[in-house]
Amino acid sequence: MNRYVFFALLAAVLFGASTPLAKWLVGTQPPILLAGLLYLGSGVGLTLIRLIRDRGWQASGMAAGEWPWLLGAMFFGGMAGPVALMFGLTSTSGSTASLLLNLESVLTALIAWVVFRENADRRIVIGMTAMLAGGVVLSWPSDFNGQQDWTGAVCLALACLCWAIDNNLTRRVSASDALFIAASKGVVAGGVNTVLALSLGATLPTGFTLLVTLAVGFVGYGVSLVLFVLALRGLGTARTGAYFSIAPWMGAAIAVLVFGESTPMAFWLAAALMGLGVWLHLTESHVHEHTHLPMAHEHEHTHDEHHQHEHPFAWSGAGAHQHAHTHPFFRHTHAHFPDIHHRHEH
């Protein structure tokens, strides 16, 4: 399996498992505070890991032009998105919310295609359409008298839109240190939402609940985000979102099997439609002759067919390493994703 596919799938599993756990926590504290603490747990935990890895504080190494993209991702993905999710969970079951979050991949791909001109094959488009239909089924009123509350579904859809914008902005900086990106997003976004909640009169939960909240945030948001950024680097935005679509299945399974939530017919119809969409994504292959234009950047790499260059320093020739390097002009054909080396026109 392609390691970037593995990163995307594992990120999806961790995030998917966090949704029903967040649903369980949403009754213990206000939504804004919960959103803040989840991301704060992510940021603090990842910052400690980065300090240990680098044996102290190290500069991010990000270029000046990358900071606006990261700041935008912090706002949409770390501040607005989690708050919308927590408000949505107050009036939506954990299983339904988990499947509705599949809309994130649909919106992620649409923004990638329309705004950032990422390639879209017919198979991917059909899969996205199937998942969108599943989201509509889940959010449709249970009767025609308007008795079902739309608030939860609307808030969840808004969260998906925020994260879709976040995913596309994060892709612009995905060649940088994934641990720094995820840690800084957690500290800044989580800190802002936590301070905002406390200023509005919220109080911190008790010790055990606080520890559980921070732990869920660290694993479900922090570790998951690091893996997601790595997947963006190798797969591109739309396809990373496609693989990430298995997250709702993990969340829905936990909500049903662990928390014993009921599953109406609409749930299973939506599950079938979304399952079809995920299958179409996972079985997609993209092959054609393409041209690599000259470019210079820095990221961790091995000397594969895209990295054949000299080194101004001693290197054994084995294993992955990181340094600034230049890619020459060349043309070839192979199966590929729109990763950081394949952002070309079609």
XYZ file of N, CA, C and O in Angstrom, residues 130-307:
712
model
N -22.458 10.359 -5.087
C -23.104 9.339 -4.251
C -23.037 9.715 -2.778
O -24.012 9.568 -2.023
N -21.891 10.230 -2.336
C -21.751 10.622 -0.931
C -22.602 11.844 -0.605
O -23.173 11.953 0.481
N -22.723 12.765 -1.563
C -23.574 13.927 -1.354
C -25.032 13.503 -1.211
O -25.766 14.008 -0.357
N -25.464 12.533 -2.048
C -26.827 12.021 -1.943
C -27.065 11.382 -0.574
O -28.139 11.538 0.027
N -26.057 10.674 -0.069
C -26.182 10.089 1.266
C -26.343 11.148 2.337
O -27.127 10.987 3.279
N -25.615 12.251 2.211
C -25.755 13.344 3.167
C -27.126 13.970 3.134
O -27.698 14.324 4.175
N -27.706 14.103 1.934
C -29.057 14.658 1.810
C -30.067 13.741 2.483
O -30.982 14.194 3.190
N -29.926 12.422 2.267
C -30.848 11.457 2.898
C -30.785 11.569 4.411
O -31.813 11.558 5.101
N -29.590 11.695 4.966
C -29.444 11.766 6.418
C -30.049 13.036 7.008
O -30.580 13.025 8.120
N -29.965 14.141 6.282
C -30.417 15.415 6.836
C -31.849 15.755 6.472
O -32.386 16.773 6.920
N -32.511 14.893 5.665
C -33.880 15.186 5.252
C -34.834 15.009 6.428
O -34.670 14.099 7.233
N -35.872 15.879 6.553
C -36.815 15.756 7.672
C -37.499 14.403 7.684
O -37.769 13.818 6.637
N -37.778 13.880 8.879
C -38.405 12.565 9.005
C -39.872 12.567 8.621
O -40.462 11.524 8.395
N -40.491 13.730 8.539
C -41.872 13.827 8.073
C -42.050 15.176 7.388
O -41.161 15.999 7.352
N -43.202 15.390 6.786
C -43.447 16.597 6.025
C -44.098 17.691 6.853
O -44.544 18.699 6.330
N -44.180 17.512 8.150
C -44.748 18.532 9.027
C -43.673 19.399 9.663
O -43.958 20.201 10.537
N -42.421 19.161 9.241
C -41.332 20.002 9.746
C -40.994 19.756 11.195
O -40.503 20.633 11.888
N -41.261 18.515 11.690
C -41.029 18.242 13.100
C -39.554 18.023 13.418
O -39.126 18.192 14.533
N -38.787 17.623 12.418
C -37.370 17.373 12.683
C -36.593 18.686 12.699
O -36.790 19.564 11.874
N -35.712 18.808 13.656
C -34.898 20.013 13.794
C -33.734 19.961 12.806
O -32.922 19.044 12.823
N -33.668 20.978 11.936
C -32.617 21.044 10.932
C -31.329 21.648 11.488
O -30.289 21.607 10.830
N -31.393 22.207 12.686
C -30.249 22.953 13.209
C -28.985 22.111 13.256
O -27.905 22.560 12.847
N -29.122 20.879 13.767
C -27.942 20.028 13.893
C -27.295 19.727 12.555
O -26.080 19.824 12.395
N -28.134 19.366 11.548
C -27.599 19.041 10.230
C -26.930 20.257 9.591
O -25.877 20.143 8.945
N -27.541 21.434 9.751
C -26.970 22.657 9.176
C -25.616 22.970 9.818
O -24.655 23.341 9.133
N -25.536 22.840 11.146
C -24.271 23.096 11.838
C -23.186 22.116 11.403
O -22.023 22.490 11.207
N -23.566 20.846 11.220
C -22.592 19.847 10.777
C -22.132 20.134 9.350
O -20.953 19.979 9.021
N -23.067 20.557 8.489
C -22.690 20.915 7.124
C -21.748 22.120 7.123
O -20.795 22.183 6.331
N -22.005 23.080 8.012
C -21.125 24.245 8.120
C -19.737 23.826 8.590
O -18.715 24.334 8.089
N -19.678 22.888 9.545
C -18.381 22.374 10.003
C -17.625 21.722 8.845
O -16.416 21.910 8.685
N -18.359 20.950 8.025
C -17.731 20.296 6.871
C -17.181 21.327 5.894
O -16.092 21.143 5.331
N -17.931 22.412 5.675
C -17.459 23.466 4.769
C -16.195 24.123 5.320
O -15.234 24.372 4.568
N -16.182 24.399 6.625
C -14.996 25.009 7.239
C -13.777 24.105 7.085
O -12.676 24.560 6.744
N -13.960 22.811 7.327
C -12.836 21.878 7.219
C -12.421 21.666 5.761
O -11.256 21.396 5.474
N -13.374 21.780 4.832
C -13.031 21.671 3.415
C -12.122 22.830 2.999
O -11.142 22.643 2.277
N -12.464 24.034 3.455
C -11.607 25.188 3.187
C -10.248 24.986 3.844
O -9.192 25.234 3.246
N -10.261 24.523 5.085
C -9.027 24.249 5.830
C -8.142 23.259 5.068
O -6.934 23.464 4.926
N -8.730 22.166 4.569
C -7.955 21.147 3.857
C -7.244 21.726 2.639
O -6.082 21.405 2.359
N -7.948 22.560 1.891
C -7.362 23.142 0.689
C -6.283 24.165 1.023
O -5.279 24.275 0.313
N -6.482 24.919 2.104
C -5.454 25.871 2.512
C -4.229 25.140 3.057
O -3.087 25.528 2.784
N -4.463 24.075 3.825
C -3.354 23.314 4.399
C -2.523 22.638 3.323
O -1.307 22.483 3.458
N -3.160 22.251 2.236
C -2.410 21.620 1.147
C -1.320 22.548 0.625
O -0.264 22.104 0.182
N -1.556 23.861 0.705
C -0.578 24.812 0.190
C 0.703 24.841 1.021
O 1.727 25.347 0.565
N 0.641 24.316 2.256
C 1.828 24.302 3.114
C 2.225 22.874 3.495
O 3.020 22.674 4.402
N 1.669 21.870 2.794
C 1.851 20.476 3.205
C 3.277 19.971 3.041
O 3.632 18.930 3.604
N 4.116 20.683 2.281
C 5.513 20.260 2.158
C 6.327 20.634 3.391
O 7.437 20.142 3.579
N 5.784 21.516 4.238
C 6.480 21.926 5.461
C 6.304 20.879 6.558
O 5.631 19.863 6.364
N 6.880 21.128 7.713
C 6.852 20.187 8.835
C 5.416 19.946 9.298
O 4.766 20.835 9.839
N 4.917 18.726 9.091
C 3.538 18.406 9.440
C 3.283 18.549 10.936
O 2.199 18.962 11.364
N 4.271 18.211 11.753
C 4.114 18.299 13.197
C 3.966 19.755 13.641
O 3.139 20.068 14.500
N 4.749 20.644 13.038
C 4.623 22.070 13.370
C 3.272 22.611 12.935
O 2.618 23.361 13.677
N 2.809 22.249 11.744
C 1.520 22.738 11.236
C 0.392 22.330 12.170
O -0.435 23.151 12.575
N 0.339 21.054 12.536
C -0.736 20.563 13.380
C -0.648 21.122 14.798
O -1.662 21.483 15.404
N 0.566 21.213 15.337
C 0.738 21.713 16.704
C 0.357 23.186 16.808
O -0.352 23.594 17.734
N 0.804 23.985 15.855
C 0.499 25.414 15.910
C -0.984 25.668 15.716
O -1.567 26.550 16.362
N -1.615 24.894 14.851
C -3.059 25.047 14.665
C -3.804 24.716 15.954
O -4.742 25.414 16.345
N -3.384 23.659 16.635
C -4.047 23.277 17.874
C -3.865 24.296 18.977
O -4.831 24.648 19.668
N -2.646 24.795 19.155
C -2.373 25.756 20.231
C -3.120 27.063 19.991
O -3.798 27.594 20.890
N -3.023 27.603 18.781
C -3.646 28.901 18.487
C -5.171 28.795 18.493
O -5.857 29.533 19.199
N -5.706 27.871 17.696
C -7.156 27.755 17.585
C -7.777 27.293 18.899
O -8.807 27.830 19.344
N -7.177 26.286 19.518
C -7.715 25.802 20.784
C -7.641 26.842 21.876
O -8.574 27.007 22.663
N -6.519 27.563 21.922
C -6.376 28.618 22.931
C -7.399 29.722 22.764
O -8.005 30.180 23.743
N -7.629 30.157 21.527
C -8.593 31.238 21.272
C -10.004 30.816 21.674
O -10.717 31.551 22.370
N -10.428 29.626 21.250
C -11.785 29.182 21.586
C -11.959 28.933 23.081
O -13.020 29.200 23.648
N -10.929 28.418 23.733
C -11.021 28.181 25.175
C -11.141 29.499 25.937
O -11.985 29.641 26.835
N -10.305 30.476 25.601
C -10.376 31.791 26.250
C -11.720 32.447 25.981
O -12.332 33.060 26.878
N -12.228 32.320 24.743
C -13.532 32.896 24.402
C -14.632 32.280 25.255
O -15.494 32.997 25.799
N -14.617 30.953 25.391
C -15.644 30.267 26.182
C -15.582 30.683 27.640
O -16.614 30.938 28.282
N -14.370 30.763 28.188
C -14.222 31.156 29.590
C -14.668 32.595 29.806
O -15.271 32.923 30.839
N -14.419 33.465 28.829
C -14.837 34.863 28.957
C -16.354 35.003 28.889
O -16.923 35.988 29.386
N -17.030 34.011 28.265
C -18.492 34.031 28.176
C -19.141 33.372 29.388
O -20.367 33.218 29.424
N -18.348 32.964 30.359
C -18.895 32.423 31.597
C -18.752 30.931 31.786
O -19.194 30.396 32.810
N -18.156 30.233 30.840
C -17.974 28.790 30.984
C -16.909 28.498 32.036
O -16.038 29.332 32.313
N -16.993 27.330 32.631
C -15.994 26.891 33.606
C -15.383 25.578 33.153
O -16.045 24.760 32.494
N -14.127 25.375 33.495
C -13.442 24.151 33.089
C -14.085 22.930 33.733
O -14.534 22.997 34.894
N -14.167 21.809 33.020
C -14.731 20.588 33.612
C -13.833 20.041 34.708
O -12.689 20.488 34.889
N -14.339 19.065 35.426
C -13.568 18.443 36.501
C -12.351 17.716 35.934
O -12.243 17.493 34.721
N -11.447 17.322 36.827
C -10.173 16.758 36.418
C -10.263 15.601 35.446
O -9.611 15.618 34.389
N -11.076 14.583 35.746
C -11.158 13.414 34.877
C -11.727 13.778 33.515
O -11.178 13.377 32.470
N -12.823 14.536 33.496
C -13.442 14.935 32.229
C -12.483 15.797 31.415
O -12.399 15.668 30.184
N -11.741 16.664 32.083
C -10.777 17.513 31.397
C -9.686 16.670 30.747
O -9.323 16.894 29.580
N -9.167 15.676 31.467
C -8.121 14.815 30.925
C -8.626 14.005 29.729
O -7.923 13.853 28.721
N -9.851 13.488 29.841
C -10.425 12.720 28.728
C -10.593 13.615 27.508
O -10.279 13.223 26.372
N -11.084 14.833 27.712
C -11.279 15.767 26.599
C -9.961 16.074 25.906
O -9.859 16.045 24.669
N -8.931 16.378 26.674
C -7.624 16.680 26.099
C -7.038 15.464 25.365
O -6.425 15.606 24.305
N -7.259 14.271 25.922
C -6.733 13.052 25.294
C -7.440 12.768 23.972
O -6.789 12.408 22.976
N -8.768 12.929 23.958
C -9.518 12.732 22.706
C -9.052 13.735 21.655
O -8.867 13.396 20.482
N -8.819 14.975 22.072
C -8.333 15.986 21.141
C -6.950 15.670 20.605
O -6.680 15.836 19.413
N -6.070 15.193 21.478
C -4.704 14.884 21.066
C -4.678 13.794 19.992
O -4.004 13.925 18.963
N -5.441 12.717 20.230
C -5.422 11.591 19.284
C -6.316 11.866 18.073
O -5.890 11.734 16.922
N -7.574 12.237 18.337
C -8.550 12.368 17.257
C -8.354 13.583 16.382
O -8.744 13.583 15.206
N -7.765 14.648 16.929
C -7.535 15.862 16.161
C -6.048 16.077 15.882
O -5.678 16.448 14.763
N -5.200 15.864 16.868
C -3.774 16.137 16.708
C -3.042 15.116 15.855
O -2.535 15.439 14.777
N -2.959 13.881 16.346
C -2.258 12.840 15.601
C -2.903 12.646 14.232
O -2.227 12.483 13.210
N -4.232 12.684 14.206
C -4.955 12.546 12.939
C -4.567 13.644 11.960
O -4.366 13.390 10.759
N -4.430 14.876 12.442
C -4.091 15.988 11.557
C -2.674 15.865 11.004
O -2.420 16.174 9.832
N -1.731 15.417 11.826
C -0.363 15.209 11.343
C -0.373 14.219 10.180
O 0.252 14.443 9.126
N -1.080 13.116 10.351
C -1.168 12.102 9.302
C -1.881 12.649 8.069
O -1.510 12.342 6.928
N -2.894 13.480 8.287
C -3.643 14.062 7.176
C -2.753 14.991 6.347
O -2.798 14.984 5.111
N -1.935 15.798 7.013
C -1.027 16.700 6.302
C -0.026 15.898 5.473
O 0.272 16.245 4.322
N 0.498 14.822 6.033
C 1.425 13.967 5.283
C 0.734 13.370 4.061
O 1.336 13.267 2.980
N -0.540 12.976 4.223
C -1.288 12.431 3.091
C -1.521 13.490 2.019
O -1.429 13.202 0.816
N -1.818 14.721 2.431
C -1.979 15.815 1.461
C -0.727 15.973 0.611
O -0.803 16.243 -0.591
N 0.424 15.817 1.239
C 1.702 15.966 0.545
C 1.831 14.959 -0.592
O 2.372 15.265 -1.654
N 1.322 13.740 -0.367
C 1.522 12.682 -1.351
C 0.346 12.368 -2.237
O 0.515 11.714 -3.270
N -0.867 12.811 -1.855
C -2.057 12.428 -2.616
C -2.813 13.592 -3.236
O -3.639 13.389 -4.130
N -2.557 14.812 -2.768
C -3.381 15.926 -3.203
C -4.611 16.048 -2.333
O -4.919 15.174 -1.504
N -5.370 17.127 -2.513
C -6.481 17.434 -1.605
C -7.691 16.541 -1.811
O -8.216 15.942 -0.874
N -8.172 16.453 -3.051
C -9.406 15.714 -3.308
C -9.272 14.242 -2.969
O -10.159 13.644 -2.354
N -8.151 13.632 -3.343
C -7.996 12.199 -3.100
C -7.710 11.889 -1.630
O -8.125 10.855 -1.127
N -7.006 12.771 -0.948
C -6.856 12.590 0.494
C -8.223 12.638 1.155
O -8.545 11.829 2.036
N -9.053 13.588 0.725
C -10.420 13.667 1.242
C -11.216 12.415 0.952
O -12.026 11.967 1.773
N -10.962 11.803 -0.223
C -11.670 10.577 -0.573
C -11.301 9.435 0.365
O -12.162 8.724 0.883
N -10.015 9.245 0.598
C -9.596 8.198 1.534
C -10.065 8.507 2.956
O -10.419 7.610 3.722
N -10.080 9.788 3.296
C -10.509 10.192 4.631
C -11.993 9.918 4.847
O -12.479 9.961 5.982
N -12.711 9.601 3.767
C -14.152 9.357 3.868
C -14.505 8.139 4.705
O -15.680 7.944 5.055
N -13.525 7.289 5.020
C -13.864 6.151 5.877
C -14.019 6.582 7.331
O -14.501 5.800 8.160
N -13.655 7.827 7.661
C -13.793 8.301 9.047
C -15.205 8.142 9.586
O -15.404 7.654 10.710
N -16.234 8.547 8.820
C -17.596 8.393 9.341
C -17.976 6.945 9.644
O -18.777 6.701 10.535
N -17.420 5.981 8.897
C -17.751 4.589 9.173
C -17.240 4.173 10.547
O -17.926 3.462 11.291
N -16.051 4.605 10.893
C -15.523 4.310 12.208
C -16.396 4.947 13.291
O -16.752 4.315 14.287
N -16.747 6.224 13.083
C -17.579 6.924 14.062
C -18.948 6.302 14.203
O -19.458 6.116 15.315
N -19.572 5.972 13.070
C -20.903 5.376 13.111
C -20.877 4.001 13.774
O -21.779 3.643 14.549
N -19.843 3.223 13.482
C -19.735 1.889 14.080
C -19.623 1.975 15.600
O -20.271 1.206 16.332
N -18.809 2.912 16.093
C -18.666 3.069 17.543
C -19.981 3.553 18.162
O -20.397 3.077 19.227
N -20.654 4.500 17.483
C -21.912 5.026 18.013
C -22.962 3.932 18.129
O -23.744 3.887 19.089
N -22.997 3.022 17.153
C -24.003 1.956 17.147
C -23.607 0.811 18.072
O -24.407 0.341 18.892
N -22.350 0.353 17.970
C -21.933 -0.837 18.705
C -21.607 -0.561 20.169
O -21.896 -1.384 21.039
N -21.009 0.606 20.444
C -20.593 0.916 21.816
C -21.678 1.672 22.583
O -21.987 1.345 23.729
N -22.259 2.689 21.918
C -23.241 3.521 22.616
C -24.688 3.092 22.354
O -25.612 3.690 22.888
N -24.886 2.063 21.531
C -26.207 1.479 21.336
C -27.225 2.388 20.682
O -28.426 2.270 20.946
N -26.808 3.291 19.804
C -27.753 4.184 19.150
C -28.583 3.427 18.122
O -28.128 2.471 17.503
N -29.836 3.877 17.918
C -30.727 3.249 16.944
C -30.345 3.672 15.531
O -29.738 4.726 15.318
N -30.706 2.850 14.552
C -30.366 3.136 13.164
C -31.613 3.008 12.290
O -31.984 1.903 11.884
N -32.296 4.116 11.970
C -33.471 4.067 11.104
C -33.111 3.716 9.671
O -31.927 3.686 9.293
N -34.138 3.472 8.833
C -33.910 3.067 7.447
C -33.093 4.099 6.675
O -32.248 3.744 5.837
N -33.329 5.385 6.939
C -32.586 6.436 6.248
C -31.084 6.305 6.500
O -30.269 6.598 5.625
N -30.735 5.855 7.698
C -29.320 5.670 8.039
C -28.678 4.643 7.122
O -27.585 4.844 6.587
N -29.352 3.510 6.913
C -28.773 2.435 6.103
C -28.754 2.805 4.622
O -27.826 2.425 3.899
N -29.768 3.542 4.144
C -29.761 4.005 2.760
C -28.596 4.964 2.530
O -27.867 4.868 1.526
N -28.408 5.890 3.476
C -27.282 6.817 3.371
C -25.958 6.065 3.434
O -25.007 6.391 2.709
N -25.880 5.057 4.300
C -24.652 4.272 4.420
C -24.310 3.578 3.100
O -23.146 3.518 2.696
N -25.348 3.041 2.408
C -25.115 2.368 1.132
C -24.601 3.349 0.078
O -23.669 3.049 -0.671
N -25.218 4.531 0.006
C -24.795 5.533 -0.970
C -23.367 6.004 -0.697
O -22.548 6.129 -1.613
N -23.076 6.245 0.583
C -21.736 6.710 0.924
C -20.701 5.603 0.747
O -19.561 5.855 0.354
N -21.098 4.365 1.013
C -20.200 3.243 0.792
C -19.828 3.103 -0.681
O -18.684 2.818 -1.027
N -20.815 3.314 -1.570
C -20.553 3.276 -3.006
C -19.546 4.364 -3.381
O -18.600 4.119 -4.144
N -19.727 5.552 -2.817
C -18.807 6.652 -3.110
C -17.394 6.360 -2.666
O -16.429 6.601 -3.403
N -17.253 5.811 -1.465
C -15.915 5.483 -0.950
C -15.250 4.413 -1.814
O -14.064 4.500 -2.140
N -16.019 3.398 -2.216
C -15.457 2.330 -3.055
C -14.963 2.878 -4.384
O -13.874 2.508 -4.863
N -15.717 3.769 -5.007
C -15.298 4.374 -6.271
C -13.997 5.152 -6.104
O -13.124 5.131 -6.972
N -13.851 5.814 -4.964
C -12.629 6.578 -4.717
C -11.422 5.663 -4.518
O -10.346 5.892 -5.071
N -11.606 4.639 -3.722
C -10.483 3.771 -3.372
C -9.985 2.951 -4.559
O -8.844 2.483 -4.552
N -10.834 2.754 -5.575
C -10.452 1.939 -6.722
C -10.079 2.784 -7.937
O -9.910 2.259 -9.034
N -9.933 4.081 -7.759
C -9.584 4.982 -8.858
C -8.108 4.897 -9.195
O -7.259 4.739 -8.310
N -7.774 4.975 -10.496
C -6.383 4.992 -10.954
C -6.224 6.101 -11.983
O -7.068 6.266 -12.866
N -5.132 6.842 -11.888
C -4.917 8.013 -12.746
C -3.547 7.880 -13.416
O -2.510 7.975 -12.760
N -3.547 7.615 -14.738
C -2.310 7.394 -15.486
C -2.356 8.188 -16.782
O -3.347 8.129 -17.511
N -1.307 8.930 -17.070
C -1.164 9.597 -18.363
C 0.245 10.180 -18.463
O 0.953 10.319 -17.455
N 0.645 10.528 -19.679
C 1.926 11.191 -19.856
C 1.826 12.621 -19.339
O 0.852 13.323 -19.613
N 2.814 13.044 -18.572
C 2.769 14.381 -17.996
C 4.176 14.971 -17.948
O 5.172 14.252 -18.001
N 4.212 16.296 -17.838
C 5.468 17.026 -17.862
C 5.756 17.638 -16.505
O 4.854 18.208 -15.870
N 6.986 17.493 -16.053
C 7.433 18.133 -14.824
C 8.225 19.388 -15.181
O 9.253 19.312 -15.867
N 7.744 20.519 -14.745
C 8.460 21.771 -14.956
C 9.526 21.944 -13.886
O 9.402 21.391 -12.792
N 10.575 22.694 -14.162
C 11.616 22.918 -13.149
C 11.034 23.552 -11.891
O 10.183 24.446 -11.970
N 11.448 23.061 -10.738
C 10.977 23.627 -9.474
C 12.000 23.350 -8.385
O 12.801 22.420 -8.482
N 11.981 24.184 -7.356
C 12.879 24.006 -6.205
C 12.045 24.069 -4.932
O 11.187 24.943 -4.789
N 12.244 23.124 -4.035
C 11.555 23.124 -2.743
C 12.315 22.234 -1.765
O 13.360 21.675 -2.096
N 11.755 22.096 -0.556
C 12.405 21.296 0.481
C 11.382 20.432 1.179
O 10.317 20.920 1.586
N 11.643 19.141 1.269
C 10.789 18.208 2.000
C 11.541 16.897 2.155
O 12.562 16.662 1.489
N 11.038 16.019 3.019
C 11.657 14.708 3.191
C 11.421 13.866 1.942
O 10.304 13.835 1.417
N 12.456 13.176 1.438
C 12.319 12.398 0.220
C 13.362 11.288 0.161
O 14.354 11.297 0.886
N 13.117 10.324 -0.704
C 14.102 9.308 -1.066
C 14.440 9.521 -2.539
O 13.737 10.246 -3.250
N 15.484 8.873 -3.017
C 15.881 9.084 -4.407
C 15.123 8.141 -5.330
O 15.646 7.129 -5.796
N 13.854 8.507 -5.598
C 13.019 7.779 -6.540
C 13.162 8.415 -7.921
O 14.066 9.214 -8.158
N 12.230 8.101 -8.821
C 12.358 8.617 -10.184
C 12.161 10.125 -10.265
O 12.526 10.750 -11.268
N 11.602 10.734 -9.213
C 11.417 12.172 -9.215
C 12.538 12.913 -8.479
O 12.561 14.134 -8.479
N 13.423 12.167 -7.847
C 14.494 12.798 -7.069
C 15.842 12.189 -7.458
O 16.336 11.268 -6.812
